Coordinates of C-alpha atoms in Angstrom, one line a residue:
M1 CA 0.0 0.0 0.0
R2 CA 1.0 3.6 -0.5
L3 CA 1.6 6.2 2.2
R4 CA -0.9 8.4 0.5
A5 CA -3.6 5.8 1.2
L6 CA -2.8 6.0 4.9
L7 CA -3.1 9.8 5.0
D8 CA -6.5 9.5 3.2
T9 CA -7.9 7.2 6.0
D10 CA -9.4 9.5 8.5
A11 CA -9.8 6.8 11.2
L12 CA -6.1 6.5 11.5
G13 CA -5.7 10.1 12.9
L14 CA -2.5 10.8 10.9
R15 CA -1.4 14.3 10.0
L16 CA 1.5 14.9 7.6
L17 CA 4.3 17.0 9.1
G18 CA 6.8 16.6 6.2
G19 CA 7.6 14.6 3.1
E20 CA 4.7 15.4 0.9
E21 CA 6.7 14.6 -2.2
E22 CA 7.4 11.0 -0.9
L23 CA 3.8 9.9 -0.4
D24 CA 4.0 7.4 -3.2
R25 CA 6.4 5.2 -1.2
T26 CA 5.2 1.7 -0.6
V27 CA 4.5 0.4 2.9
R28 CA 5.5 -3.2 3.4
G29 CA 5.0 -3.5 7.1
V30 CA 4.8 -1.8 10.5
M31 CA 7.0 -1.7 13.6
T32 CA 6.5 0.0 17.0
T33 CA 9.6 1.1 18.8
D34 CA 11.0 3.5 21.4
L35 CA 14.6 2.4 21.0
R36 CA 17.2 5.0 20.2
D37 CA 18.5 2.7 17.5
P38 CA 16.0 0.1 16.2
S39 CA 17.7 -0.2 12.8
R40 CA 18.8 -3.9 13.3
Y41 CA 15.1 -4.8 13.5
L42 CA 14.2 -3.0 10.2
S43 CA 14.4 -4.5 6.8
G44 CA 13.1 -1.5 4.8
G45 CA 9.6 -0.3 3.8
E46 CA 8.2 -0.2 7.3
L47 CA 5.9 2.4 8.8
V48 CA 7.7 3.1 12.1
L49 CA 5.5 4.0 15.0
T50 CA 7.2 5.7 17.9
G51 CA 6.0 7.3 21.1
L52 CA 9.2 9.4 21.2
A53 CA 10.3 8.1 24.6
W54 CA 13.8 8.0 23.2
H55 CA 13.7 11.8 22.7
R56 CA 15.4 13.5 25.7
E57 CA 16.9 16.5 24.1
P58 CA 17.0 18.2 20.6
A59 CA 20.3 16.5 19.7
D60 CA 18.5 13.1 19.8
S61 CA 16.5 13.8 16.7
E62 CA 19.3 13.9 14.1
P63 CA 20.7 10.4 14.8
F64 CA 17.2 8.8 14.9
A65 CA 16.2 10.4 11.6
R66 CA 19.5 9.4 10.0
L67 CA 19.1 5.8 11.1
M68 CA 15.6 5.7 9.7
A69 CA 16.8 7.0 6.4
A70 CA 19.6 4.5 6.3
A71 CA 17.2 1.6 7.1
G72 CA 15.0 2.6 4.2
V73 CA 11.8 2.9 6.1
A74 CA 8.7 4.2 4.3
A75 CA 7.8 6.8 7.0
V76 CA 7.8 7.5 10.7
A77 CA 4.6 8.2 12.6
A78 CA 5.1 9.9 16.0
G79 CA 2.7 9.8 18.9
T80 CA 1.9 13.0 20.8
A81 CA 1.2 11.5 24.2
E82 CA 4.8 12.1 25.4
F83 CA 5.0 15.9 24.7
G84 CA 1.5 16.8 23.4
Y85 CA 3.1 17.5 20.1
V86 CA 6.0 16.4 17.8
P87 CA 9.1 18.4 18.6
E88 CA 10.1 20.8 15.8
D89 CA 13.8 19.6 15.9
F90 CA 12.5 16.1 15.0
V91 CA 10.4 17.5 12.1
E92 CA 13.4 19.3 10.8
A93 CA 15.7 16.3 11.1
C94 CA 13.3 14.1 9.2
A95 CA 13.0 16.7 6.5
R96 CA 16.8 16.8 6.1
H97 CA 16.9 13.1 5.6
R98 CA 13.8 12.9 3.4
V99 CA 12.0 10.7 5.9
P100 CA 8.2 11.3 5.6
L101 CA 6.8 12.2 9.1
F102 CA 3.3 11.9 10.4
S103 CA 1.9 12.8 13.8
V104 CA -0.6 10.4 15.4
A105 CA -3.6 11.8 17.3
Q106 CA -3.7 10.9 21.0
S107 CA -7.1 9.3 20.5
V108 CA -5.8 6.7 18.1
A109 CA -3.9 3.6 19.4
F110 CA -0.8 2.4 17.6
G111 CA -2.6 -1.0 17.5
T112 CA -5.3 0.5 15.3
I113 CA -2.8 1.7 12.8
T114 CA -0.9 -1.6 12.9
E115 CA -4.0 -3.7 12.3
H116 CA -5.0 -1.4 9.3
V117 CA -1.6 -1.6 7.7
V118 CA -1.3 -5.3 8.2
R119 CA -4.7 -5.9 6.8
Q120 CA -4.0 -3.8 3.7
V121 CA -0.5 -5.3 3.1
S122 CA -1.8 -8.8 3.6
G123 CA -4.6 -8.2 1.2
E124 CA -2.1 -7.5 -1.5
R125 CA -0.5 -10.9 -1.1
A126 CA -1.7 -14.1 -2.5
G127 CA -3.7 -16.9 -1.0
D128 CA -3.2 -18.5 2.4
L129 CA 0.2 -16.9 3.0
A130 CA -1.4 -13.5 3.3
A131 CA -3.9 -14.8 5.9
V132 CA -1.1 -16.3 7.9
V133 CA 0.9 -13.0 7.9
D134 CA -2.2 -11.1 8.9
R135 CA -2.8 -13.4 11.9
H136 CA 0.8 -13.2 12.9
R137 CA 0.8 -9.4 12.8
R138 CA -2.4 -9.1 14.8
L139 CA -1.2 -11.5 17.5
M140 CA 2.2 -9.9 18.0
T141 CA 0.9 -6.3 18.0
S142 CA -2.0 -6.9 20.3
G143 CA 0.1 -6.8 23.4
P144 CA 0.8 -9.5 26.0
A145 CA -2.4 -11.3 25.2
G146 CA -0.9 -12.1 21.8
G147 CA 1.2 -14.9 23.4
G148 CA 4.6 -13.9 22.2
P149 CA 6.8 -15.9 19.8
D150 CA 5.4 -19.3 20.8
V151 CA 2.0 -18.4 19.3
V152 CA 3.7 -17.3 16.1
L153 CA 5.6 -20.5 15.9
D154 CA 2.4 -22.5 16.5
L155 CA 0.8 -20.7 13.5
L156 CA 3.8 -21.7 11.4
G157 CA 3.1 -25.3 12.4
S158 CA -0.7 -25.3 12.0
D159 CA -0.9 -23.2 8.8
L160 CA 2.3 -24.1 7.0
D161 CA 3.2 -27.4 8.6
L162 CA 6.6 -26.1 9.7
R163 CA 8.4 -27.1 12.8
A164 CA 10.3 -24.1 14.2
W165 CA 12.3 -23.0 17.3
V166 CA 13.7 -19.7 18.4
L167 CA 17.3 -20.1 19.8
S168 CA 19.7 -17.8 21.5
P169 CA 23.2 -17.3 20.0
T170 CA 24.5 -20.0 22.4
G171 CA 21.7 -22.5 21.4
R172 CA 19.5 -21.9 24.5
A173 CA 15.9 -22.7 23.7
I174 CA 13.7 -19.5 23.9
A175 CA 10.5 -20.6 22.1
G176 CA 9.1 -23.5 20.2
S177 CA 5.9 -24.4 18.5
A178 CA 3.6 -27.0 20.0
A179 CA 3.7 -28.8 16.6
A180 CA 7.5 -29.0 16.8
G181 CA 7.1 -31.7 19.4
P182 CA 9.8 -32.4 22.0
E183 CA 12.4 -29.7 22.6
L184 CA 15.5 -30.0 20.4
P185 CA 18.3 -31.9 22.2
P186 CA 21.1 -29.6 23.5
R187 CA 23.7 -31.1 21.1
I188 CA 21.5 -30.2 18.1
R189 CA 20.7 -26.7 19.4
T190 CA 24.4 -26.1 20.1
R191 CA 25.4 -27.2 16.6
L192 CA 22.7 -25.1 14.9
A193 CA 23.8 -22.0 16.9
A194 CA 27.5 -22.6 16.0
E195 CA 26.6 -23.0 12.3
H196 CA 24.5 -19.9 12.3
L197 CA 27.1 -17.7 14.0
A198 CA 29.8 -19.0 11.6
A199 CA 27.6 -18.2 8.6
L200 CA 26.7 -14.7 9.8
R201 CA 30.3 -13.9 10.8
T202 CA 31.5 -14.7 7.3
G203 CA 28.8 -12.7 5.6
R204 CA 26.9 -15.6 4.0
R205 CA 23.4 -14.8 2.7
S206 CA 20.5 -16.0 4.9
P207 CA 18.7 -18.3 5.3
H208 CA 21.6 -20.6 6.2
R209 CA 20.9 -24.3 5.5
V210 CA 22.6 -27.0 7.5
T211 CA 22.1 -30.7 7.9
V212 CA 22.5 -32.1 11.5
E213 CA 22.0 -35.8 12.2
G214 CA 20.4 -36.3 8.8
V215 CA 17.8 -33.5 9.2
T216 CA 18.0 -30.2 7.2
Y217 CA 17.3 -26.9 9.0
S218 CA 17.0 -23.4 7.6
L219 CA 18.3 -20.7 9.9
F220 CA 17.0 -17.2 9.8
P221 CA 18.7 -14.3 11.8
I222 CA 16.4 -12.4 14.2
G223 CA 17.4 -8.8 14.5
S224 CA 20.2 -8.8 12.0
A225 CA 20.7 -7.1 8.7
P226 CA 17.9 -7.6 6.1
K227 CA 18.5 -10.4 3.6
D228 CA 18.6 -8.0 0.7
A229 CA 21.2 -5.7 2.3
P230 CA 24.9 -6.1 1.4
A231 CA 26.7 -8.2 4.0
A232 CA 28.9 -6.2 6.3
A233 CA 32.5 -7.2 6.8
P234 CA 32.8 -10.3 9.0
V235 CA 34.6 -8.6 11.9
D236 CA 32.2 -5.7 12.0
R237 CA 29.2 -8.0 12.3
R238 CA 30.3 -9.7 15.5
A239 CA 29.0 -6.9 17.6
S240 CA 25.4 -7.9 16.8
V241 CA 26.0 -11.5 15.7
L242 CA 27.0 -12.6 19.2
S243 CA 23.8 -11.3 20.7
D244 CA 21.1 -11.9 18.1
W245 CA 18.6 -14.7 18.3
L246 CA 17.9 -17.1 15.4
L247 CA 14.8 -18.9 14.0
A248 CA 15.5 -22.6 13.2
V249 CA 13.0 -24.1 10.8
E250 CA 13.1 -27.9 10.1
A251 CA 12.9 -27.5 6.3
D252 CA 15.2 -26.8 3.3
A253 CA 14.4 -23.2 2.2
G254 CA 16.6 -23.5 -0.8
D255 CA 13.7 -24.1 -3.2
W256 CA 11.1 -22.0 -1.4
P257 CA 9.2 -19.4 -3.5
E258 CA 9.9 -15.7 -2.7
E259 CA 6.5 -15.3 -1.0
R260 CA 7.3 -18.0 1.6
L261 CA 10.8 -16.5 2.2
D262 CA 9.2 -13.1 2.7
L263 CA 6.8 -14.6 5.2
L264 CA 9.6 -16.1 7.3
Q265 CA 11.5 -12.8 7.2
G266 CA 8.3 -11.2 8.5
V267 CA 8.1 -13.7 11.3
T268 CA 11.6 -12.9 12.4
Q269 CA 10.7 -9.2 12.6
L270 CA 7.7 -10.1 14.7
I271 CA 9.9 -12.1 17.1
S272 CA 12.4 -9.3 17.3
V273 CA 9.7 -7.3 19.1
E274 CA 9.9 -9.9 21.9
R275 CA 13.7 -9.6 21.9
E276 CA 13.4 -5.9 22.2
R277 CA 11.0 -6.2 25.1
R278 CA 13.4 -8.5 27.0
D279 CA 16.3 -6.2 26.3
A280 CA 14.3 -3.3 27.7
A281 CA 13.6 -5.4 30.8
R282 CA 17.3 -5.7 31.4
T283 CA 17.8 -1.9 31.6
V284 CA 17.1 -1.6 35.3
R285 CA 19.4 -4.5 36.2
R286 CA 22.2 -3.1 34.1
R287 CA 21.8 0.3 35.7
L288 CA 21.9 -1.2 39.2
A289 CA 25.1 -3.1 38.3
Q290 CA 26.6 0.1 36.9
E291 CA 25.8 2.1 40.1
V292 CA 27.3 -0.6 42.4
L293 CA 30.4 -1.0 40.1
E294 CA 31.1 2.8 40.1
L295 CA 30.9 2.9 43.9
V296 CA 33.2 -0.1 44.3
Q297 CA 35.8 1.2 41.9
A298 CA 35.6 4.7 43.4
G299 CA 36.5 3.3 46.8
A300 CA 33.1 4.3 48.3
A301 CA 32.4 3.6 52.0
P302 CA 31.0 0.0 52.6
A303 CA 27.9 1.5 54.1
E304 CA 27.1 3.3 50.8
I305 CA 27.7 0.2 48.7
A306 CA 25.6 -1.9 51.1
A307 CA 22.7 0.6 50.6
R308 CA 22.9 0.1 46.8
L309 CA 23.0 -3.6 47.3
R310 CA 19.8 -3.5 49.4
V311 CA 18.1 -1.7 46.5
A312 CA 19.4 -4.3 44.0
A313 CA 18.6 -7.4 45.9
P314 CA 14.7 -7.2 45.7
V315 CA 15.0 -6.5 42.0
L316 CA 17.3 -9.5 41.3
L317 CA 15.8 -11.8 43.9
P318 CA 12.1 -11.0 44.2
G319 CA 10.6 -12.2 47.5
L320 CA 14.0 -12.8 49.2
G321 CA 14.6 -9.1 50.1
A322 CA 18.3 -9.5 50.6
A323 CA 21.1 -11.6 49.1
P324 CA 23.4 -13.2 51.7
H325 CA 26.2 -13.8 49.1
W326 CA 27.4 -12.1 46.0
Q327 CA 29.9 -13.1 43.3
V328 CA 31.6 -11.1 40.6
V329 CA 32.2 -12.3 37.0
V330 CA 34.3 -10.4 34.6
A331 CA 34.4 -11.0 30.8
R332 CA 36.4 -9.5 28.0
V333 CA 35.9 -10.0 24.3
E334 CA 38.7 -9.2 21.8
W335 CA 38.9 -9.3 18.1
T336 CA 40.7 -7.5 15.3
D337 CA 38.8 -4.9 13.3
Q338 CA 39.2 -4.1 9.6
Q339 CA 42.2 -1.8 10.3
G340 CA 44.0 -4.5 12.2
E341 CA 43.4 -2.8 15.5
K342 CA 41.9 -4.4 18.6
A343 CA 38.2 -3.6 18.8
E344 CA 36.6 -2.6 22.1
G345 CA 34.0 -5.2 23.0
G346 CA 32.6 -4.1 26.3
A347 CA 29.0 -4.0 25.1
V348 CA 29.4 -7.4 23.3
A349 CA 30.9 -8.9 26.4
Q350 CA 27.9 -7.6 28.4
S351 CA 25.4 -9.4 26.1
L352 CA 27.4 -12.6 26.1
L353 CA 27.8 -12.6 29.9
E354 CA 24.0 -12.1 30.3
E355 CA 23.5 -15.0 28.0
I356 CA 26.0 -17.3 29.6
L357 CA 24.8 -16.6 33.2
I358 CA 21.2 -17.6 32.2
G359 CA 22.1 -21.3 32.0
P360 CA 21.3 -23.8 34.7
E361 CA 25.0 -24.0 35.6
A362 CA 24.6 -20.4 36.8
G363 CA 21.7 -21.2 39.0
A364 CA 18.9 -19.6 37.1
R365 CA 15.5 -20.3 38.6
P366 CA 13.6 -22.9 36.5
D367 CA 10.3 -21.3 37.4
S368 CA 11.3 -17.8 36.3
A369 CA 9.5 -16.3 33.3
E370 CA 12.6 -14.3 32.6
P371 CA 15.6 -16.5 33.4
S372 CA 18.0 -13.6 33.4
D373 CA 16.3 -11.7 36.2
R374 CA 19.0 -12.6 38.7
I375 CA 21.8 -11.1 36.7
A376 CA 23.0 -7.5 36.7
V377 CA 25.7 -6.8 34.1
A378 CA 27.5 -3.5 33.5
H379 CA 30.3 -2.8 31.0
S380 CA 33.2 -0.4 31.4
G381 CA 35.6 0.1 28.5
D382 CA 36.5 -3.3 27.1
E383 CA 35.2 -5.5 29.8
A384 CA 31.8 -6.6 31.2
I385 CA 31.2 -7.1 34.9
A386 CA 28.4 -9.1 36.4
L387 CA 27.1 -8.8 39.9
V388 CA 25.4 -12.2 40.7
P389 CA 23.4 -12.5 43.9
L390 CA 23.3 -16.0 45.5
P391 CA 20.4 -16.8 47.8
A392 CA 22.5 -19.8 49.2
V393 CA 26.0 -21.0 48.7
A394 CA 26.9 -24.7 48.9
T395 CA 29.8 -25.7 51.2
E396 CA 32.3 -28.3 50.1
H397 CA 33.7 -31.0 52.3
D398 CA 36.9 -29.0 52.9
G399 CA 34.8 -26.1 54.2
S400 CA 35.3 -23.9 51.1
E401 CA 32.2 -22.2 49.7
Q402 CA 31.1 -22.7 46.1
G403 CA 28.8 -20.6 44.0
L404 CA 29.3 -20.2 40.2
L405 CA 32.1 -22.4 38.9
A406 CA 34.2 -21.2 36.0
D407 CA 34.7 -24.7 34.5
T408 CA 31.0 -25.3 34.2
L409 CA 29.9 -21.9 32.9
L410 CA 31.2 -22.5 29.4
T411 CA 30.4 -26.1 29.0
A412 CA 27.3 -25.6 26.8
V413 CA 28.3 -22.4 25.0
R414 CA 32.0 -22.9 24.1
E415 CA 31.3 -24.4 20.6
P416 CA 28.8 -21.7 19.3
L417 CA 30.8 -18.8 20.8
A418 CA 34.0 -20.0 19.3
A419 CA 32.3 -20.2 15.9
G420 CA 31.0 -16.6 16.3
L421 CA 34.3 -15.2 17.4
G422 CA 36.4 -16.8 14.6
D423 CA 40.1 -17.3 14.4
D424 CA 41.1 -13.8 15.6
G425 CA 38.5 -13.4 18.4
R426 CA 38.7 -14.4 22.0
L427 CA 36.5 -14.5 25.1
A428 CA 38.1 -14.7 28.6
I429 CA 36.0 -15.0 31.8
G430 CA 37.1 -14.7 35.4
V431 CA 35.0 -15.7 38.4
S432 CA 35.5 -14.5 42.0
A433 CA 34.7 -16.4 45.2
A434 CA 31.4 -15.6 47.0
V435 CA 31.5 -12.7 49.4
H436 CA 29.2 -12.0 52.3
S437 CA 29.1 -8.2 52.4
A438 CA 29.8 -4.9 50.7
E439 CA 33.2 -4.8 52.2
G440 CA 34.2 -7.9 50.1
L441 CA 33.1 -6.6 46.7
R442 CA 36.2 -4.6 45.8
G443 CA 38.4 -7.7 46.5
A444 CA 36.0 -9.9 44.6
L445 CA 36.2 -7.6 41.6
E446 CA 40.0 -7.6 41.6
E447 CA 39.9 -11.4 42.1
A448 CA 37.6 -11.9 39.1
R449 CA 39.9 -9.6 37.0
H450 CA 43.0 -11.6 38.0
A451 CA 41.2 -14.8 37.1
R452 CA 40.2 -13.4 33.7
R453 CA 43.9 -12.6 33.0
V454 CA 44.7 -16.2 33.9
A455 CA 42.0 -17.4 31.5
A456 CA 43.3 -15.0 28.8
A457 CA 46.8 -16.6 29.1
R458 CA 45.4 -20.0 28.0
T459 CA 45.1 -21.3 24.5
G460 CA 41.6 -21.5 23.0
V461 CA 39.0 -19.1 21.7
V462 CA 36.8 -19.3 24.8
C463 CA 38.4 -19.7 28.2
A464 CA 37.4 -19.2 31.9
A465 CA 39.2 -19.3 35.2
G466 CA 38.0 -19.3 38.8
H467 CA 39.2 -18.0 42.1
Q468 CA 40.4 -21.5 43.1
E469 CA 43.2 -21.2 40.5
L470 CA 44.7 -18.0 41.9
A471 CA 46.8 -19.8 44.4
S472 CA 48.6 -21.7 41.6
H473 CA 51.8 -20.7 39.9
V474 CA 49.8 -20.0 36.7
L475 CA 48.6 -16.8 38.3
L476 CA 52.0 -15.4 37.3
L477 CA 51.7 -16.2 33.6
P478 CA 49.3 -13.4 32.6
F479 CA 51.7 -10.8 33.9
V480 CA 54.7 -11.9 31.9
P481 CA 55.3 -9.3 29.2
D482 CA 54.6 -10.5 25.6
D483 CA 58.1 -10.1 24.4
V484 CA 59.5 -12.1 27.3
R485 CA 57.0 -14.8 26.7
R486 CA 57.9 -15.0 23.0
A487 CA 61.6 -15.1 23.7
F488 CA 61.3 -17.7 26.4
T489 CA 59.0 -20.1 24.5
A490 CA 61.0 -19.7 21.3
R491 CA 64.3 -20.6 23.0
L492 CA 62.9 -23.8 24.5
L493 CA 60.3 -24.9 21.9
D494 CA 61.3 -23.7 18.5
P495 CA 64.1 -26.3 18.1
L496 CA 61.5 -29.0 18.9
R497 CA 58.9 -27.6 16.5
D498 CA 61.5 -27.3 13.7
Y499 CA 62.6 -30.9 14.2
D500 CA 58.9 -32.1 14.3
H501 CA 58.2 -30.2 11.1
K502 CA 61.2 -31.8 9.3
H503 CA 61.0 -35.4 10.7
R504 CA 57.4 -35.7 12.1
A505 CA 59.0 -36.9 15.3
E506 CA 56.2 -35.6 17.7
L507 CA 58.7 -34.3 20.2
I508 CA 56.3 -31.6 21.4
A509 CA 53.5 -34.1 22.0
T510 CA 56.0 -36.4 23.7
L511 CA 57.2 -33.6 26.0
E512 CA 53.7 -32.7 27.0
A513 CA 52.8 -36.3 27.8
F514 CA 56.1 -36.8 29.7
L515 CA 55.5 -33.8 32.0
D516 CA 51.8 -34.7 32.4
C517 CA 52.9 -38.2 33.6
D518 CA 55.2 -36.5 36.2
G519 CA 58.3 -38.0 34.4
S520 CA 57.1 -41.6 34.7
W521 CA 58.6 -43.6 31.8
T522 CA 56.1 -46.5 32.1
R523 CA 53.0 -44.4 32.3
C524 CA 54.1 -42.0 29.5
A525 CA 55.1 -44.9 27.2
S526 CA 51.7 -46.5 27.9
R527 CA 49.8 -43.3 27.1
L528 CA 51.7 -42.7 23.9
H529 CA 51.5 -46.4 22.9
L530 CA 55.3 -46.5 22.6
H531 CA 58.0 -48.9 23.8
V532 CA 60.0 -47.4 26.7
N533 CA 63.2 -47.4 24.7
T534 CA 61.5 -45.4 22.0
L535 CA 60.3 -42.9 24.6
R536 CA 63.8 -42.7 26.0
Y537 CA 65.2 -42.0 22.5
R538 CA 62.7 -39.1 22.0
V539 CA 63.4 -37.6 25.4
G540 CA 67.1 -37.8 24.7
R541 CA 66.6 -36.0 21.4
I542 CA 64.6 -33.3 23.3
E543 CA 67.5 -32.8 25.7
Q544 CA 70.0 -32.8 22.9
L545 CA 68.2 -30.1 20.9
T546 CA 67.5 -27.8 23.8
G547 CA 70.5 -28.4 26.0
R548 CA 68.2 -29.2 29.0
D549 CA 68.0 -32.2 31.4
L550 CA 64.5 -33.5 32.0
S551 CA 65.7 -35.3 35.1
R552 CA 66.1 -31.9 36.8
L553 CA 63.1 -30.2 38.4
E554 CA 64.1 -26.7 37.2
D555 CA 64.2 -27.8 33.5
K556 CA 60.9 -29.6 33.8
L557 CA 59.3 -26.5 35.2
D558 CA 60.8 -24.3 32.4
F559 CA 59.4 -26.7 29.8
F560 CA 56.0 -26.8 31.6
L561 CA 55.8 -23.0 31.7
A562 CA 56.9 -22.6 28.1
L563 CA 54.1 -25.0 27.0
R564 CA 51.5 -23.1 29.0
M565 CA 52.6 -19.8 27.6
S566 CA 52.9 -20.9 24.0

């Protein structure tokens, strides 16, 4: 339908404020938002309805109008309930960017406009697909009674016989249709998430098709770039790729007609509304975490920090009133941008940490409608910091207290996150011990940061370390300067690597196994499936090439550290 037709419909209460020469633009859909930047949820051609809650000062208008123009929206319709009028600075900004702008009478609900647009747009489509789109739109724009993404997926099952699920970037199940039957097994969800992130990171066109255990799935991004837009550079996409949901459909979309692909793209836009709602719900928790973090880092009095914690506890632990224990988790994401510089990933780490801490290993309440309601995550610079309240902390046999454990946090998410980060990206996480009061938070923060540095010193794309490891000698490794590391490891290991490369002698693997077996000839030979004499020959060759003696504790320790730092 055309914009002109909307203006001619008196019941919609629309008044043109600018863009008369653009009234022949085609409206392909409708979206309601009050985000400062909703562009990732737009695919072009939408009528964007906004209540202007994002407008706090005149300077806010220019970036919003610029984003609308870049997204290719058909027009913007602004409600007048917030100010009683549409600010003139917004009218001027839309005119500069050739974005048609309407005002909406206070007596007309956004739902009325949405239903009218959907009905008109659907009427221009053919057959049953149009009816399905119309039903989806009405359900998702009618508020909480609409039922959220589960109802949309149910309609895909009942009307189009499609089994579909909404998954998080780590493969966590967010929604599924009743027709889809049992929940997808974790191993399949993890594999689908990993394939999806890898495809998006490398700029492949969606939908992405993948076969897992003999079944073909088509994967559609939710809240990513539209399918007709040029793919962004892989490293630039990671900022959104690592936080966006995906729609997994049990079907091969490779031979689908354009109408059905358009339908599924429309469904992803509908589900993005739910993602937007959940993101907005995290705002309060993020602000609480930021306030506490700023007090802790500024060295505020414990009484002042304790007062902020008393405010945070009822929000994060409804019904409990106070949290007897707290833990701090620090995460840092690094990757190389297009200019070869390290990109700042604090906001990405914040989204990832929220996702990781939702899992059962983090103690999320299974009866919670919003599993992340116990997590407050702030970000500062290039790191994210989570403040995690613990209603109870288990005690081990040795008397030590346990809360979140670093080695279990990443179990279910390592594969998809590694696929999303790629060869030049890394995620390192550090976990503090549980503390009992505000006085302990500063120490917990430093402890979590130290643990993160220990994790960053390890090999692998996704690593974590906990407070239990800080008593170990490996605590020293993150603080060794890079040039010292390189020189030390090169001096000890390069002769062995060169020999392995020329003779395929596996001296590095032999050295690792020998140290891991505490220098036991018998156990090491058994592990490597070698005769003891062969093992003795290899160890002798290692000693000859490096000038070291593996019977001496000092040389064993040097080799051990070199392997850990390499």
